[in-house]
mmCIF file of C-alpha atoms in Angstrom:
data_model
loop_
_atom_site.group_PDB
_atom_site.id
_atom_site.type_symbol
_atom_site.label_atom_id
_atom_site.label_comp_id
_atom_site.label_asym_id
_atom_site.label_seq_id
_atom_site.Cartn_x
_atom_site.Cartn_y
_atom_site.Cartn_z
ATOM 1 C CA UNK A 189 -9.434 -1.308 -19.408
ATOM 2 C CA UNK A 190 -10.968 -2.996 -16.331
ATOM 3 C CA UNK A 191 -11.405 -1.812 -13.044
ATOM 4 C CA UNK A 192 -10.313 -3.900 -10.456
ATOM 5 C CA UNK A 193 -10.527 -3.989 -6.485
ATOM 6 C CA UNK A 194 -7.392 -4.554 -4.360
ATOM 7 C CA UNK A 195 -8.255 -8.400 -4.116
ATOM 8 C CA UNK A 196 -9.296 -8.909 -7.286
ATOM 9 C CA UNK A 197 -5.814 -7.464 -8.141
ATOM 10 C CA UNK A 198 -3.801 -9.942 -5.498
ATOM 11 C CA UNK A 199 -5.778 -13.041 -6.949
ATOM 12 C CA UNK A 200 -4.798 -11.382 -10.887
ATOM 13 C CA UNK A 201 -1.376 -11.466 -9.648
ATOM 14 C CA UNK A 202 -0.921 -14.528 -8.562
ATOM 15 C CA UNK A 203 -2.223 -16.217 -11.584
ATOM 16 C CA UNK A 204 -0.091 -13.627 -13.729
ATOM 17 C CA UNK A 205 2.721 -15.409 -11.768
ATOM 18 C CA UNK A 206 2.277 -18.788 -12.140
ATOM 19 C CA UNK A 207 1.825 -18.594 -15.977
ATOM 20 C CA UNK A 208 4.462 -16.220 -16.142
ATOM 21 C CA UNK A 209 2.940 -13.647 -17.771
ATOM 22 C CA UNK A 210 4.007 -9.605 -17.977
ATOM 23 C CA UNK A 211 1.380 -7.547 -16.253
ATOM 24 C CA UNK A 212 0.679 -3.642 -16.161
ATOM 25 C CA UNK A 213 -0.956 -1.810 -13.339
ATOM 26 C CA UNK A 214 -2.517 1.616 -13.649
ATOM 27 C CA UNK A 215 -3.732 3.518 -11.041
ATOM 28 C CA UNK A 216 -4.331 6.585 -9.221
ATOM 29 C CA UNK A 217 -1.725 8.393 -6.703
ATOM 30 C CA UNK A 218 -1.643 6.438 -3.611
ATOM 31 C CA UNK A 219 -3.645 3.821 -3.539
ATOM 32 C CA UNK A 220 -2.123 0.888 -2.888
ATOM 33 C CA UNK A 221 -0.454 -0.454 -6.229
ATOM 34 C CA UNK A 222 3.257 -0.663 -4.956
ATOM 35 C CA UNK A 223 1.927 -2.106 -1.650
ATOM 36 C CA UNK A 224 -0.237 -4.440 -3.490
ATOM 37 C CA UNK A 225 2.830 -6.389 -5.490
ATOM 38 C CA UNK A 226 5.111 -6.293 -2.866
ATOM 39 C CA UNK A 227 2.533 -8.153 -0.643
ATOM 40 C CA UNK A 228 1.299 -10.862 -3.521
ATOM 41 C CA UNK A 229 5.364 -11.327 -3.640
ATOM 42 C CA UNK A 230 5.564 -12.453 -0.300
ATOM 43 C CA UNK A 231 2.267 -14.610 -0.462
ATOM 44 C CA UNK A 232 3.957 -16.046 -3.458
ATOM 45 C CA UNK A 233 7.614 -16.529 -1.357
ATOM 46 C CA UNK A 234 5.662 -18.558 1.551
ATOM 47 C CA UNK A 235 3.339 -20.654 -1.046
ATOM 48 C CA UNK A 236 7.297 -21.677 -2.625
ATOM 49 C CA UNK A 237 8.605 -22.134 1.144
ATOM 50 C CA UNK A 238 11.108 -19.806 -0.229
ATOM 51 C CA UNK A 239 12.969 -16.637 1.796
ATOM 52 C CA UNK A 240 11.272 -13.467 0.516
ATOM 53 C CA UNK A 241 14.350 -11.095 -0.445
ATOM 54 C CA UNK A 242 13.426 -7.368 -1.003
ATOM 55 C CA UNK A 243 16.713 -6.892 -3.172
ATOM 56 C CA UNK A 244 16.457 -3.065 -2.101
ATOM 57 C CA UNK A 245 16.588 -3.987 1.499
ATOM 58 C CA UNK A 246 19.264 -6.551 1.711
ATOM 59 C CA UNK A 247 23.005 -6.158 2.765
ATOM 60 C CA UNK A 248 25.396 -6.324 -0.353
ATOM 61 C CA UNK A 249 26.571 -9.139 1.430
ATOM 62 C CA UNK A 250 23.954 -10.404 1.260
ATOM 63 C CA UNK A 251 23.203 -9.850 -2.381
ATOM 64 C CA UNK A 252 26.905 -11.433 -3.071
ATOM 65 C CA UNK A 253 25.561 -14.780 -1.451
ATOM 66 C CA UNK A 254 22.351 -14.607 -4.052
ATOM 67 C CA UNK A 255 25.124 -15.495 -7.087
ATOM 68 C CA UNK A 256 25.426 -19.277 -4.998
ATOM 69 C CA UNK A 257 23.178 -21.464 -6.678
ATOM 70 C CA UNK A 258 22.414 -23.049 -3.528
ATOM 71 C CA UNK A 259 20.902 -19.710 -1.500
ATOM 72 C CA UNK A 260 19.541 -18.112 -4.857
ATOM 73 C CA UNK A 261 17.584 -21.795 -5.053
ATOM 74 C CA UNK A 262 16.031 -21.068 -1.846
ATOM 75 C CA UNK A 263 15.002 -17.222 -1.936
ATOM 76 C CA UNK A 264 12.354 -15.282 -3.557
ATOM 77 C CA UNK A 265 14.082 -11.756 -5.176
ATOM 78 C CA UNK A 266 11.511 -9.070 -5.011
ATOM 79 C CA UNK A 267 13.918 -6.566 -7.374
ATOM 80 C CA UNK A 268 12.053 -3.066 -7.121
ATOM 81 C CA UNK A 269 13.257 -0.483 -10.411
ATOM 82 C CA UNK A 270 12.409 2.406 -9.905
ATOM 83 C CA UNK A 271 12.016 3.147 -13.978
ATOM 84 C CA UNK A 272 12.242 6.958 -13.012
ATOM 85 C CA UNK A 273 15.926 6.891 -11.621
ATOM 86 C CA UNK A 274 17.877 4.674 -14.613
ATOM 87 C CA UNK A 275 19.020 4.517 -17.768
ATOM 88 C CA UNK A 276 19.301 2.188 -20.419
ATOM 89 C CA UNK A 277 22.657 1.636 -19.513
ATOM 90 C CA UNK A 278 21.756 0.083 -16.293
ATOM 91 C CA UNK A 279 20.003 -2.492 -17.688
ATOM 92 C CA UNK A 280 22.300 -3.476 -20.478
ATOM 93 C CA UNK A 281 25.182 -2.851 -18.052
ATOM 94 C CA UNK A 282 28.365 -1.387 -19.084
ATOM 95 C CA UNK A 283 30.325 -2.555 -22.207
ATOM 96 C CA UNK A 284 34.334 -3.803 -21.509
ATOM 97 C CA UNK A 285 37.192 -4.740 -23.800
ATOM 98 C CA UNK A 286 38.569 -8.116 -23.640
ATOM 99 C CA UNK A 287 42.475 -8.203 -23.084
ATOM 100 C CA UNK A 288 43.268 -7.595 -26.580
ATOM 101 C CA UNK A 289 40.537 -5.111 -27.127
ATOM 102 C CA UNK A 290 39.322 -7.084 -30.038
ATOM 103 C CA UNK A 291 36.097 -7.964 -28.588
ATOM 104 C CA UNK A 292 33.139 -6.194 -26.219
ATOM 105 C CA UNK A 293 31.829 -7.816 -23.539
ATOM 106 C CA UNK A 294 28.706 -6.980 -21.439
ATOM 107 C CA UNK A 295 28.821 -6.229 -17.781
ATOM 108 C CA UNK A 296 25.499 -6.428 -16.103
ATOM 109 C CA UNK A 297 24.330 -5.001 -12.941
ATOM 110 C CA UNK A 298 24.100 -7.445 -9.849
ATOM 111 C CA UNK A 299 20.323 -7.885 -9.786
ATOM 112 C CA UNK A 300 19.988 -9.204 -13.482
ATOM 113 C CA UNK A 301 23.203 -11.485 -12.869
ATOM 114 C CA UNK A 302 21.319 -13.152 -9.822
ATOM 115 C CA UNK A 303 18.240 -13.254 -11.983
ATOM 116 C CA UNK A 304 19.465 -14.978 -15.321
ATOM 117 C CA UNK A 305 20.315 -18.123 -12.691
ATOM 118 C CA UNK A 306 18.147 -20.826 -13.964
ATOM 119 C CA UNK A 307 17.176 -21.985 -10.656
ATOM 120 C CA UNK A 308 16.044 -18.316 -9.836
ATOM 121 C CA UNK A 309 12.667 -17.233 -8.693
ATOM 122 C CA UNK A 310 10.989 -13.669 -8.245
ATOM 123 C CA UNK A 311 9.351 -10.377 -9.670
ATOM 124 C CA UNK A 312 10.895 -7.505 -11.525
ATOM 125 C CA UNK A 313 9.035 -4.900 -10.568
ATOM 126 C CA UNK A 314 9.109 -1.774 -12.676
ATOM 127 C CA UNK A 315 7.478 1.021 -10.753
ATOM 128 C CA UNK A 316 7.047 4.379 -12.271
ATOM 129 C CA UNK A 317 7.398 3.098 -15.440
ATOM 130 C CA UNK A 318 5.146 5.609 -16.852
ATOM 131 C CA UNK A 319 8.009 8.307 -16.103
ATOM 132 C CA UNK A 320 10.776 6.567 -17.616
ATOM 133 C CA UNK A 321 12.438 8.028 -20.403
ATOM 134 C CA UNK A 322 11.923 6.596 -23.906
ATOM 135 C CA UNK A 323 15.158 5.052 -24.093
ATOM 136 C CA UNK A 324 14.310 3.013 -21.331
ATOM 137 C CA UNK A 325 11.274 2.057 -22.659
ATOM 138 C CA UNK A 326 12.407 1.004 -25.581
ATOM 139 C CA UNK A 327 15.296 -1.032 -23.621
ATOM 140 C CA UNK A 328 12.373 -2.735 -21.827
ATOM 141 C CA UNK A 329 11.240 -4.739 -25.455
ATOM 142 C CA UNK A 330 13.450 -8.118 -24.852
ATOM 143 C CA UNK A 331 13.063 -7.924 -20.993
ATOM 144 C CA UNK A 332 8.872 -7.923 -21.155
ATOM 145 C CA UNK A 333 8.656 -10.487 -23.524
ATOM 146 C CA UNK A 334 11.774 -12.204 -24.035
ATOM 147 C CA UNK A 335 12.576 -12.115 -20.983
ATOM 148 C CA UNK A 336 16.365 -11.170 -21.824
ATOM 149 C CA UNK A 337 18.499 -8.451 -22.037
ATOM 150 C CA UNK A 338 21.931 -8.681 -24.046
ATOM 151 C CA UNK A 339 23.644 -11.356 -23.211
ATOM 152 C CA UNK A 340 21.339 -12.685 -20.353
ATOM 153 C CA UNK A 341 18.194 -14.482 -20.215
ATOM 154 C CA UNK A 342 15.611 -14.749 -17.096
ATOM 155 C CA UNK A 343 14.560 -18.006 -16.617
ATOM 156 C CA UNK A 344 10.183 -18.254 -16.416
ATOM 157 C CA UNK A 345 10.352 -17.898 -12.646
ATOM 158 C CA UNK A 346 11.650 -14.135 -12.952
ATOM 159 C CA UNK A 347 8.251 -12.496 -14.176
ATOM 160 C CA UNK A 348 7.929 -8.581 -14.849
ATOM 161 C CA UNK A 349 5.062 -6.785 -12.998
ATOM 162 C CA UNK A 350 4.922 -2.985 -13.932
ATOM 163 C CA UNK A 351 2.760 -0.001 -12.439
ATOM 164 C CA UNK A 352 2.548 3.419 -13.464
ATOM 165 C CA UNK A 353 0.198 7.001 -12.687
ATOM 166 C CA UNK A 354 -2.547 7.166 -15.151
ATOM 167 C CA UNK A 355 -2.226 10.379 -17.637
ATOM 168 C CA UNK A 356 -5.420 12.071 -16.014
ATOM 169 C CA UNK A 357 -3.814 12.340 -12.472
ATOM 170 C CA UNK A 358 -1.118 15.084 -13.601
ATOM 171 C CA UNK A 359 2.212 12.972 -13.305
ATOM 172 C CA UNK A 360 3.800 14.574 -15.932
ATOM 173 C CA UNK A 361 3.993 10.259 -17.434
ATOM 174 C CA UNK A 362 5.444 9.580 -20.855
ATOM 175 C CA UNK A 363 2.859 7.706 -23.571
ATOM 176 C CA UNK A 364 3.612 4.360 -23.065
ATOM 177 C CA UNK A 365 4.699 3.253 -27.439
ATOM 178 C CA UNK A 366 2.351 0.966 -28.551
ATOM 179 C CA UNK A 367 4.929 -1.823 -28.872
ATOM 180 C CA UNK A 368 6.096 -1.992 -25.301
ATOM 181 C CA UNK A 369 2.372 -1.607 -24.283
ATOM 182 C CA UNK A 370 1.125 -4.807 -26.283
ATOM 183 C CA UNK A 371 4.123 -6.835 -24.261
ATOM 184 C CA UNK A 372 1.688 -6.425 -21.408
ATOM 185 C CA UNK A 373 -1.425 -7.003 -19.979
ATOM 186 C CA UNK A 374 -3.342 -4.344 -18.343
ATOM 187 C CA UNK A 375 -5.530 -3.517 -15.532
ATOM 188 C CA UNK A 376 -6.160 -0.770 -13.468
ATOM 189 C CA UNK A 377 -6.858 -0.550 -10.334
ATOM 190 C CA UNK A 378 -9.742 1.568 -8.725
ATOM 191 C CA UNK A 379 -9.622 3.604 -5.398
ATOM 192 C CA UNK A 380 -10.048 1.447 -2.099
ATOM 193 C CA UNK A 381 -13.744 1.670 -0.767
ATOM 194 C CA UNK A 382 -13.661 2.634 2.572
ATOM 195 C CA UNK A 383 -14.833 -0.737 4.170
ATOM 196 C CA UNK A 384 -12.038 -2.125 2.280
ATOM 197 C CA UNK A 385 -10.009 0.264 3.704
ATOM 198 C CA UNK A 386 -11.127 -0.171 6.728
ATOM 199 C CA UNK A 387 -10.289 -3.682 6.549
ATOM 200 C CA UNK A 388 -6.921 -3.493 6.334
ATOM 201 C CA UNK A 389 -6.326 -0.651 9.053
ATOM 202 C CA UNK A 390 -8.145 -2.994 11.437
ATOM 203 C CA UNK A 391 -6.055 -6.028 10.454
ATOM 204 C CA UNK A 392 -2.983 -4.714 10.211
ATOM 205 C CA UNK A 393 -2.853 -4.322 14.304
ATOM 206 C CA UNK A 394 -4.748 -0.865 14.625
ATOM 207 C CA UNK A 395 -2.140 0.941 11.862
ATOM 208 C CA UNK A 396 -4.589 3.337 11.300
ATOM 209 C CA UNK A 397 -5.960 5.639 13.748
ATOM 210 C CA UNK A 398 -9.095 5.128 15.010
ATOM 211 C CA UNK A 399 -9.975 8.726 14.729
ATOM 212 C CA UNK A 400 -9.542 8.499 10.882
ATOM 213 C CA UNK A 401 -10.900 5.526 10.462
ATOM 214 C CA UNK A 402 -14.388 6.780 12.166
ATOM 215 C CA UNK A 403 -13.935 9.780 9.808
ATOM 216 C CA UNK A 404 -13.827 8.223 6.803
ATOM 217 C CA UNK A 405 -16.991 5.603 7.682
ATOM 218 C CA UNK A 406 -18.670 8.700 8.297
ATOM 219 C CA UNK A 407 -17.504 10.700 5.207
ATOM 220 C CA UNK A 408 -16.415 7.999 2.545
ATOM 221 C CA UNK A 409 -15.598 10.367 -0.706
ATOM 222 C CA UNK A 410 -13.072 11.736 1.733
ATOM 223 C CA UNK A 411 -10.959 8.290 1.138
ATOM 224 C CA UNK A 412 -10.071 9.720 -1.797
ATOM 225 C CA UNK A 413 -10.423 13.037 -3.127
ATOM 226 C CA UNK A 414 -7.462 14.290 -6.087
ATOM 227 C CA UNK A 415 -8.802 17.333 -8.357
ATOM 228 C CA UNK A 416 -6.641 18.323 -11.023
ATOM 229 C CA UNK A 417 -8.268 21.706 -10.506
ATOM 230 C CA UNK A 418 -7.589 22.246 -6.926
ATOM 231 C CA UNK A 419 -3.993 24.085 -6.423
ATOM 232 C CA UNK A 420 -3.593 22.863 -3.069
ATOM 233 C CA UNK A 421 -0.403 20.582 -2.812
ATOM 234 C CA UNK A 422 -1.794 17.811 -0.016
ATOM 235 C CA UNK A 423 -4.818 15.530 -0.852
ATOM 236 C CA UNK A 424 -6.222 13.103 1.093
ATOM 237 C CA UNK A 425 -5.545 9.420 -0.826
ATOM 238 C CA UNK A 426 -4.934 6.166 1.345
ATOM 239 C CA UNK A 427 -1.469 6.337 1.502
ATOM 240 C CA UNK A 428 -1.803 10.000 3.009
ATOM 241 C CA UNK A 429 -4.560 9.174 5.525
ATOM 242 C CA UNK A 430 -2.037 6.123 6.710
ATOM 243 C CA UNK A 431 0.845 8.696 6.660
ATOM 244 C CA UNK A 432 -1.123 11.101 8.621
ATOM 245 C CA UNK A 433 -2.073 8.218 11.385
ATOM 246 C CA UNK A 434 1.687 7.914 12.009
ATOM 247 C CA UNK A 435 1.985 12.126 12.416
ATOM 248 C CA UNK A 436 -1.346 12.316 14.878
ATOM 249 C CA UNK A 437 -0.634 9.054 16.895
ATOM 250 C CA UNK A 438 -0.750 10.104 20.632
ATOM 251 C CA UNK A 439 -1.537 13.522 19.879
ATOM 252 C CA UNK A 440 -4.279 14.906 21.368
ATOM 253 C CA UNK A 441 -4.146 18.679 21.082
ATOM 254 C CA UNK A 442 -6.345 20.411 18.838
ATOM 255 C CA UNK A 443 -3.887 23.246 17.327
ATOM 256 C CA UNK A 444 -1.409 20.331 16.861
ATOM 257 C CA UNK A 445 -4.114 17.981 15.005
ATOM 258 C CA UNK A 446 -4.983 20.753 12.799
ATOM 259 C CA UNK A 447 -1.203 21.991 11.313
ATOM 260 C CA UNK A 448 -0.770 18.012 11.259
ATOM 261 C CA UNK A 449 -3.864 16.787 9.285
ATOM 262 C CA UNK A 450 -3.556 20.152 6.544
ATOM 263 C CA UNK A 451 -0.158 19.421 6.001
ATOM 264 C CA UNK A 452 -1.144 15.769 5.054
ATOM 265 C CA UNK A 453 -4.720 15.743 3.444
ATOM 266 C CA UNK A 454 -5.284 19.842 2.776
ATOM 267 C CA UNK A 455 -6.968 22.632 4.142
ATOM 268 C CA UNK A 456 -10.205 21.616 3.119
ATOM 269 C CA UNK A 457 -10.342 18.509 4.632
ATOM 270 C CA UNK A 458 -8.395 18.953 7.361
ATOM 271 C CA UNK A 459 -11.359 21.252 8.518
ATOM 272 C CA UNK A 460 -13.968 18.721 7.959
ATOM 273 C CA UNK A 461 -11.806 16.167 9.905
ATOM 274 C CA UNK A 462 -11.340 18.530 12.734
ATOM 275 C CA UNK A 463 -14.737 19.166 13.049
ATOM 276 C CA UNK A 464 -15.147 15.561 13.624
ATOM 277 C CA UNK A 465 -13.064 15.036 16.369
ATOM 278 C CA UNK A 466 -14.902 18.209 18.152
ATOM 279 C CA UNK A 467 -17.910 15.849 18.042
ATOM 280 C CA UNK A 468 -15.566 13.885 20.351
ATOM 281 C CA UNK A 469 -16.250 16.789 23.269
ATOM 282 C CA UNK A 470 -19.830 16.145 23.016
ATOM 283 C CA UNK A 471 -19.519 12.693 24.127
ATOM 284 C CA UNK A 472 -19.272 11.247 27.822
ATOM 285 C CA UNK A 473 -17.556 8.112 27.363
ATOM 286 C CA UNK A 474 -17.534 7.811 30.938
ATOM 287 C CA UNK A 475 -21.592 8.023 31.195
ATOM 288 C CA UNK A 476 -22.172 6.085 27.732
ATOM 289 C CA UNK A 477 -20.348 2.783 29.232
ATOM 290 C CA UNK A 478 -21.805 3.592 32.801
ATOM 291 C CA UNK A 479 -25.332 4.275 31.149
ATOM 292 C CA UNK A 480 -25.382 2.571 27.674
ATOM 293 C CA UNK A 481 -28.741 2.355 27.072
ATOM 294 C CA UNK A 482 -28.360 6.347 26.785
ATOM 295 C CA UNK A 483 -26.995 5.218 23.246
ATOM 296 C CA UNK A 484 -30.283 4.908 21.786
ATOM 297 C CA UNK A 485 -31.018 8.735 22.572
ATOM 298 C CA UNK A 486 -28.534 9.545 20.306
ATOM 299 C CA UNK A 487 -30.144 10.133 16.674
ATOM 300 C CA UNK A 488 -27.471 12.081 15.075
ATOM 301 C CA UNK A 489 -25.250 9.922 12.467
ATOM 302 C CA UNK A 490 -22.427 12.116 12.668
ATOM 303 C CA UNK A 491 -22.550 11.682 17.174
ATOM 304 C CA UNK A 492 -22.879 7.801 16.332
ATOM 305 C CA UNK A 493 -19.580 7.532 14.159
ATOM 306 C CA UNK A 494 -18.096 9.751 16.480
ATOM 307 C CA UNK A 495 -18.835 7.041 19.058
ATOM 308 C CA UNK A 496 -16.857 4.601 17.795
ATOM 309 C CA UNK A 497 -14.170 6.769 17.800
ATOM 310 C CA UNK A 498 -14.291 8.341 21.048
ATOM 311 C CA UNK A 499 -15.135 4.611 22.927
ATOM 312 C CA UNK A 500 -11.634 3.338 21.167
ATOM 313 C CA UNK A 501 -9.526 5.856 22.029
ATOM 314 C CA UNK A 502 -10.885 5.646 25.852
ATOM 315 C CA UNK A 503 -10.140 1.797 25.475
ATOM 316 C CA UNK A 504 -6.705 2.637 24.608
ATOM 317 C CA UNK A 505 -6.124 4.419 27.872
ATOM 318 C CA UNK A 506 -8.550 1.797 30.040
ATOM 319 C CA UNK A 507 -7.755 -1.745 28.647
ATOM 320 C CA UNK A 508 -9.392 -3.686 31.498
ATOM 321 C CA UNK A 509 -12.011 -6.057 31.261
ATOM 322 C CA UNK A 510 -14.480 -3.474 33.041
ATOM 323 C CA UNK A 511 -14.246 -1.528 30.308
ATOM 324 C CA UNK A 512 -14.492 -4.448 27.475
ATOM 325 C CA UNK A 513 -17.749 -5.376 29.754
ATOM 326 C CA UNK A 514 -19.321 -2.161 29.041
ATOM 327 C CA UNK A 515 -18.489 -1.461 25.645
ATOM 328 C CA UNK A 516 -19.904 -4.522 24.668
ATOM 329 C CA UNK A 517 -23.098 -3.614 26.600
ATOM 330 C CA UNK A 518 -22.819 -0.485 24.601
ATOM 331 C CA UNK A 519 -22.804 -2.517 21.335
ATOM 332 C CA UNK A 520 -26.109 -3.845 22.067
ATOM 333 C CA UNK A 521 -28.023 -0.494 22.582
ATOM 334 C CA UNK A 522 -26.659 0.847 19.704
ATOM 335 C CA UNK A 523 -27.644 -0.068 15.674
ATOM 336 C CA UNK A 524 -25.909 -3.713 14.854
ATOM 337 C CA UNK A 525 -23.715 -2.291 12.100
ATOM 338 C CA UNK A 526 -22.434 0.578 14.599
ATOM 339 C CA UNK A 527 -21.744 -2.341 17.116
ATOM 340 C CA UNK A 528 -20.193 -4.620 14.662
ATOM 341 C CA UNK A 529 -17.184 -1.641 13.255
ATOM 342 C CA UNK A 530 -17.003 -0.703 17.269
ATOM 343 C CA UNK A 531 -16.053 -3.975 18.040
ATOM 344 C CA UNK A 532 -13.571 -4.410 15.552
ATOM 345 C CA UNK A 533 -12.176 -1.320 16.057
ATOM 346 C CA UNK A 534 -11.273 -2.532 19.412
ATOM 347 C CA UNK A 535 -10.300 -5.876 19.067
ATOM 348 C CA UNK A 536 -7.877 -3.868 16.168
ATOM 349 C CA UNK A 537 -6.638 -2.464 19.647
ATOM 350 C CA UNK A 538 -5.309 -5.576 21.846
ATOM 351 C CA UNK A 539 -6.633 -8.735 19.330
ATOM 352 C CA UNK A 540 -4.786 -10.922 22.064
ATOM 353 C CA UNK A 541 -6.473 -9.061 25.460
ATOM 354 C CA UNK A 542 -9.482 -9.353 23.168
ATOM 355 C CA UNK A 543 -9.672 -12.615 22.986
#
């Protein structure tokens, strides 16, 4: 199966989309593959100049208006299934007798009655699939490839996307039956590099903290680091690291840090990150920006990703242009590709003030 980057998986996507085809996303634990289909839906909803509807996010209300061809025509229906939480039955829906109980009729749920309008548009997105039961599986046949269930039929616009835990990362997944799995195409996609990750912390506006983020460039296998072996219930993963930016924003004591970053990424790491930000103590941001030249007496590669680190958070406190004079001084005395991740960690800061 190929290995494919985050972008490589957004352009996939896309295409997937416009030919309507069924696609199937494998992956490690929190990196990214949710995130990564919700995001190519909305990139999809503004390319249509339609209203991207996350169907788990709406009012009913809402949802009620969706059955009107003329606001169904207009909107985008991201429908998120959590394959994990249903059973057949929901997808079917639920069988009623006519009048003269003489004949069954099918009653589908709200999302697949919005969907099977012709002039309809959107993803059904399957997530967990790999921990659905068989008998949803197996309900799953008509919907992947003919796109229909029962008594309803999708129109091309309404294209299945599915994602699931690979076997190897201990998700207790069911074995995918060779008949649903040739419905599908298949990729999987492989752990975020840290420049990539990077990327998007920095251009997202600053979502990840800067102390992480100066961690990581300095110890990249920590981006990722799941061992079936290891007992220890927290892992570091991107989706933890970004969790654990939300916990440790605007905390700056050290007891604090440390019960907040083991509780996220583990004991082990959490010790190794720690130890990182006590590099931070070593450092006179004060004197570097007064004195920046001083940079280049610094040999140590650990005190130079601590740098960028320590300089962003001081920004934080000091956004004046005094300070944006000096760092940028500092920038220049110091290796280019030190400067270059410095100064986008802080135009990640203020990108407006920046400017």
């Amino acid at each position: 199966m190929k290995i494919i980057n985050h972008k490589e998986l957004e352009n996939f996507l896309e295409i997937a989309y416009k030919k309507s085809i069924s696609s199937f996303i494998w992956g490690g634990i929190g990196i990214g593959k949710s995130y990564t289909v919700d995001k190519v839906g909305n990139k999809i909803a503004k390319e249509l100049t339609k209203n991207f509807k996350d169907w788990n996010r709406i009012s009913d209300k809402e949802k009620e208006e969706l059955l009107k061809n003329e606001v169904v025509e207009k909107s985008f229906i991201f429908g998120d299934i959590r394959a994990s939480q249903i059973e057949s039955v929901d997808l079917r829906g639920l069988p009623i007798p006519d009048k003269n109980n003489e004949h069954i009729a099918w009653k589908p749920n709200l999302l697949f009655r919005v969907l099977s309008n012709p002039k309809a548009s959107g993803i059904l997105f399957f997530d967990e699939l790999g921990l659905a039961p068989p008998s949803v599986m197996s309900s799953l046949y008509q919907i992947i490839l003919d796109r229909c269930i029962g008594e309803l039929s999708f129109p091309s616009s309404v294209v299945p996307i599915a994602c699931s835990n690979r076997i190897e990362d201990r998700a207790n997944i069911f074995e995918l039956p060779a008949p649903l799995s040739n419905r599908f195409v298949h990729l999987e996609l492989g752990i975020p590099s840290v420049e990539d990750f990077t990327n998007w912390g920095l251009s997202n506006g600053n979502d990840i903290d800067s102390r992480i983020l100066g961690f990581l460039n300095f110890k990249p296998s920590r981006i990722y680091n799941f061992d079936i072996k290891n007992k220890d219930k927290s892992f570091p993963s991107p989706r933890i690291w970004t969790i654990l930016s939300k916990l440790i924003k605007d905390v700056e004591d050290e007891e604090i840090l440390s019960i907040l970053s083991s509780s996220a990424v583990g004991e082990a790491v959490s010790i190794e990150f720690m130890a990182f930000l006590k590099l931070n103590q070593k450092i006179d941001v004060k004197e570097l920006l007064e004195n920046p030249e001083k940079a280049k007496e610094i040999k140590e590669i650990d005190l130079k990703y601590a740098i960028l680190s320590t300089v962003t958070e001081y920004f934080k406190r000091h956004r004046e242009a005094k300070t944006l004079t000096q760092i940028i001084k500092l920038c220049c005395n110091i290796e280019v590709e030190f400067g270059v991740l410095l100064m986008r960690f802080i135009k990640a800061v203020d990108n407006q003030f920046f400017m």
